[in-house]
Coordinates of C-alpha atoms in Angstrom, one line a residue:
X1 CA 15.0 -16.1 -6.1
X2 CA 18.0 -17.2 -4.2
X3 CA 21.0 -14.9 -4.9
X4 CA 24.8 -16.9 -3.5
X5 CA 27.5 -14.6 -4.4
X6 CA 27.5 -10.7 -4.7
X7 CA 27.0 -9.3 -8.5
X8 CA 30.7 -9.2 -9.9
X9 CA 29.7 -6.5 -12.5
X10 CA 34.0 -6.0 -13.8
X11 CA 33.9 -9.6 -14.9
X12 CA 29.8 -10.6 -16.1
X13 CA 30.2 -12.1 -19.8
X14 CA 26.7 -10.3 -20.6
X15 CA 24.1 -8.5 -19.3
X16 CA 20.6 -8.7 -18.8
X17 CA 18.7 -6.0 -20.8
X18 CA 15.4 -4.3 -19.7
X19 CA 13.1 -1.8 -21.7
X20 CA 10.6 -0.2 -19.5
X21 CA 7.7 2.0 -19.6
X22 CA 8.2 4.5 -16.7
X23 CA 4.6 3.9 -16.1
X24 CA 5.2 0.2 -16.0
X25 CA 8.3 -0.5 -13.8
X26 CA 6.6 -3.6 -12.0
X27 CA 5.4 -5.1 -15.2
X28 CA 8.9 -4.1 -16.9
X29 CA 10.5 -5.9 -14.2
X30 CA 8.2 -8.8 -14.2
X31 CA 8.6 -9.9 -17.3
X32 CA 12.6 -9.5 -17.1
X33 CA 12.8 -11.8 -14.2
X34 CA 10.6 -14.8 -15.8
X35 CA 12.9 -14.6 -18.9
X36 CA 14.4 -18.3 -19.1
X37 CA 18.3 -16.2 -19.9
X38 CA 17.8 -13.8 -16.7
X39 CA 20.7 -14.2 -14.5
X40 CA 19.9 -11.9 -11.0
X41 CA 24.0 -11.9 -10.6
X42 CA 24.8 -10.5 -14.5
X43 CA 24.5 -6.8 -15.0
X44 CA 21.3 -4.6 -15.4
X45 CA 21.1 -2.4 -18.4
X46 CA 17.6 -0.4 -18.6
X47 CA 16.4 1.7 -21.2
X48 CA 13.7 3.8 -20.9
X49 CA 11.0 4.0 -23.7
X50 CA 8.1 5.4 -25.0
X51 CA 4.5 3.7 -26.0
X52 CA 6.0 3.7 -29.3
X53 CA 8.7 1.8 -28.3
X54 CA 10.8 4.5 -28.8
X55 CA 14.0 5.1 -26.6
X56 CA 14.9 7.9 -24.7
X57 CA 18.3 8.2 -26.2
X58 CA 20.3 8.2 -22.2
X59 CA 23.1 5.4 -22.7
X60 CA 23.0 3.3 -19.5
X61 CA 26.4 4.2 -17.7
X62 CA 24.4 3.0 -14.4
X63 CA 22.0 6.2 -14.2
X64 CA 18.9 5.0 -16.3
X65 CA 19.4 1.6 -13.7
X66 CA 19.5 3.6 -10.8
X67 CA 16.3 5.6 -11.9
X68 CA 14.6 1.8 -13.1
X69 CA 14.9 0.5 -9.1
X70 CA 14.3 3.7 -7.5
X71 CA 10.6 3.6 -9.3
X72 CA 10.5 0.2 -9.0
X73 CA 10.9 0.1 -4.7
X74 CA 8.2 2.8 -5.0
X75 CA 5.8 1.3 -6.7
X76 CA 6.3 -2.2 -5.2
X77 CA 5.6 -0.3 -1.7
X78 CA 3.1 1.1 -3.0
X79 CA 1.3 -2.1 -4.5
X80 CA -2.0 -3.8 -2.8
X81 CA 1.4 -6.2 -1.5
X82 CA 1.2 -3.1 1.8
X83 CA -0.4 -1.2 3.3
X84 CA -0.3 1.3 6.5
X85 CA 1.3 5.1 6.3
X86 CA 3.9 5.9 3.6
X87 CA 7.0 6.0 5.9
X88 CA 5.8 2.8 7.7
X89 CA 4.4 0.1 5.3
X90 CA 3.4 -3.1 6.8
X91 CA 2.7 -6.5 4.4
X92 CA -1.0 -6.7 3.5
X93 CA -2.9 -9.8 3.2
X94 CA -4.3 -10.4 -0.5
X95 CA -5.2 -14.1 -1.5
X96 CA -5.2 -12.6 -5.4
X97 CA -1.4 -12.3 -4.9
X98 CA -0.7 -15.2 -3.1
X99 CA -2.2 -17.2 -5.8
X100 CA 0.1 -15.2 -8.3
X101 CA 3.0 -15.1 -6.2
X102 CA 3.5 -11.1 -6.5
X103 CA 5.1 -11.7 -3.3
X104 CA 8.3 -13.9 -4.3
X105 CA 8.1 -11.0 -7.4
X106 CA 8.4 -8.3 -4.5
X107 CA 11.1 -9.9 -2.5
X108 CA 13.1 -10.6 -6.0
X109 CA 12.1 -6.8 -6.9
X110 CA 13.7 -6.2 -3.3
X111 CA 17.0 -8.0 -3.7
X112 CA 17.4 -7.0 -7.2
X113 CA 17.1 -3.7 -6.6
X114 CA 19.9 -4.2 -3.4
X115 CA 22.4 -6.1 -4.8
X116 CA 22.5 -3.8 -8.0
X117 CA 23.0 -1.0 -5.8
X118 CA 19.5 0.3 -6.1
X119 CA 17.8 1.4 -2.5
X120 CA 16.2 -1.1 -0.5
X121 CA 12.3 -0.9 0.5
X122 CA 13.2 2.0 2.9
X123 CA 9.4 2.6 3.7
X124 CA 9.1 -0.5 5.0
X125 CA 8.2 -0.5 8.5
X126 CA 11.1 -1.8 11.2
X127 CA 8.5 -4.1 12.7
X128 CA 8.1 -5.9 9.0
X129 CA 11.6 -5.4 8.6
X130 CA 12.5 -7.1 11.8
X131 CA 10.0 -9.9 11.0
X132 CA 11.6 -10.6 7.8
X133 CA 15.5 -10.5 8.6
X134 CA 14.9 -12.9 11.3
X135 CA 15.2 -10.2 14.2
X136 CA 12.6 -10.4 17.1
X137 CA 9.9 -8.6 16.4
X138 CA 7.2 -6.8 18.8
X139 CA 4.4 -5.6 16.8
X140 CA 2.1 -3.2 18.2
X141 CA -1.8 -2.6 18.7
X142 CA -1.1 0.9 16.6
X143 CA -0.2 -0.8 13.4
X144 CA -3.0 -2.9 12.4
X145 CA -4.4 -0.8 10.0
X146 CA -7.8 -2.5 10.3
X147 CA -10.2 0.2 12.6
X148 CA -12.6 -2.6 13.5
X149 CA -10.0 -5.3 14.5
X150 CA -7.6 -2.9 16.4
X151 CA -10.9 -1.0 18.5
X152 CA -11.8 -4.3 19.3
X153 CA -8.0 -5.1 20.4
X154 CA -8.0 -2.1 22.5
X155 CA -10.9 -2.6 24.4
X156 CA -9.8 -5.9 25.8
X157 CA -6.5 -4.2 26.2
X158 CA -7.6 -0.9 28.3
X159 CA -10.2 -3.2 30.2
X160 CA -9.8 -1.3 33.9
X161 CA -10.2 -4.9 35.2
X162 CA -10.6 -8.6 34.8
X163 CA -14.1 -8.7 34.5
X164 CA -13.7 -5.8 31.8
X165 CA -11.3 -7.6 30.3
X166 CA -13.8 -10.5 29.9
X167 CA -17.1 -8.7 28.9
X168 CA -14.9 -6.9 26.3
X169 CA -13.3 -10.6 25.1
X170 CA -16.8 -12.6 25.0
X171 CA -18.0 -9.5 22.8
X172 CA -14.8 -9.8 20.6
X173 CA -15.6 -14.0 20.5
X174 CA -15.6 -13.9 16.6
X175 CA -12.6 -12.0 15.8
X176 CA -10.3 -13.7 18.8
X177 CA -11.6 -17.1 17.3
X178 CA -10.7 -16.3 13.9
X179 CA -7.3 -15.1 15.2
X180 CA -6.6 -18.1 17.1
X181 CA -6.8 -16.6 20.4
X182 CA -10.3 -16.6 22.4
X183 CA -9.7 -17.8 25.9
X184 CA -10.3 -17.5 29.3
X185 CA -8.8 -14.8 31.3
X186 CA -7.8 -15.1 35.0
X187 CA -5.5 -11.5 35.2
X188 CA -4.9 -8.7 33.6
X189 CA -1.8 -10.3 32.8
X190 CA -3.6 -12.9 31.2
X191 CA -5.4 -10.1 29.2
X192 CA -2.3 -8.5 28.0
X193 CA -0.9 -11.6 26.8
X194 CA -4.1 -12.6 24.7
X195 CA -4.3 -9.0 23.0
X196 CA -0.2 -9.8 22.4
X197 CA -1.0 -12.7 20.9
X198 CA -3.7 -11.9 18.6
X199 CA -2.0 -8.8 17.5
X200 CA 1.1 -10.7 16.8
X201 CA -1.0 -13.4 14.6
X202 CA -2.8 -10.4 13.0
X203 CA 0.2 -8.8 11.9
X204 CA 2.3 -11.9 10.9
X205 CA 0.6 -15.7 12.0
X206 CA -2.3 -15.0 8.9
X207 CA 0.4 -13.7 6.6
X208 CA 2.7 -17.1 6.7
X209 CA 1.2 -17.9 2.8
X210 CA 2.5 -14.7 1.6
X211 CA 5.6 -14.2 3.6
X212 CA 6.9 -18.0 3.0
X213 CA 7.1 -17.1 -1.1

């Protein structure tokens, strides 16, 4: 959802209105963005409501908006979208929401949420963050959340020396292959660039499909 121009809320002809289930934020805001009449730059009015239906009687002078994106950045960041620690969330790899592009919905959730003055994905972690704002970006061995792919990383990486570094590599064939980066090593610099480059395809080269929405 490409946003041009900052929301000019003093002069929006209408506004887009959004009843939500506090239990249902993502799917509140789900189906307010895949309305054919949703404009991202008109105002957001929310209501809160009941399973009735029933309101909960606040008039939206901006609080009952606030509340709507501060639930919704916490339950996006807390979605199968990411995973890792809470105060360090990194993108997870699911092929379910690729195929349903939850991930455009997340970065539209995102830049909803930021433009209307709602808080940004603040448990994001600032490698992601980095990644996705374009700034270089050094991922590190620590973050891949995945015990088996980051204790074979680390072997290969604390190899004492090159012929470590190789036993540890020839028993790490499969994963390096799948990640693009099984090769020979002549140094240990060699070694440190291989566990480099499979961390950095681990962490962002196999999540291209779901970043690019």
């Amino acid at each position: 959802m490409a946003v041009q121009r900052p929301v000019q809320l003093s002069d929006a002809p209408s506004s887009n209105n959004i009843n939500v289930l506090r239990e249902c934020v993502i799917e509140g805001a789900r189906r307010a963005i895949n309305r054919r009449k949703f404009d991202p730059l008109k105002k957001i009015r929310v209501a809160f409501i009941d399973a009735d239906g029933n309101e909960e009687g606040s008039i939206d002078n901006g609080g009952p908006t606030r509340e709507f994106f501060r639930l919704l950045m916490q339950k996006v960041m807390e979605s199968t979208c990411f995973e890792g620690p809470p105060d360090a969330r990194e993108l997870a790899l699911s092929t379910k929401a690729v195929d349903q592009k939850e991930y455009k919905n997340v970065g539209a959730f995102i830049a909803l949420s930021i433009i209307h003055g709602g808080p940004g994905p603040v448990s994001m972690s600032e490698c992601l963050f980095d990644e996705l704002t374009g700034t270089p970006a050094i991922p590190q061995l620590d973050s891949i959340s995945d015990d088996y792919v980051k204790n074979q990383l680390s072997r290969i990486k604390h190899a004492g020396n090159v012929d470590e570094a190789r036993s540890a590599v020839v028993e790490s064939l499969d994963l390096l292959s799948i990640l693009g980066t099984s090769r020979y090593i002549g140094s240990l610099d060699e070694r440190d660039q291989l566990v480099h480059d499979a961390v950095r395809f681990y962490r962002f080269g196999r999540l291209h499909s779901a970043i690019d929405q």
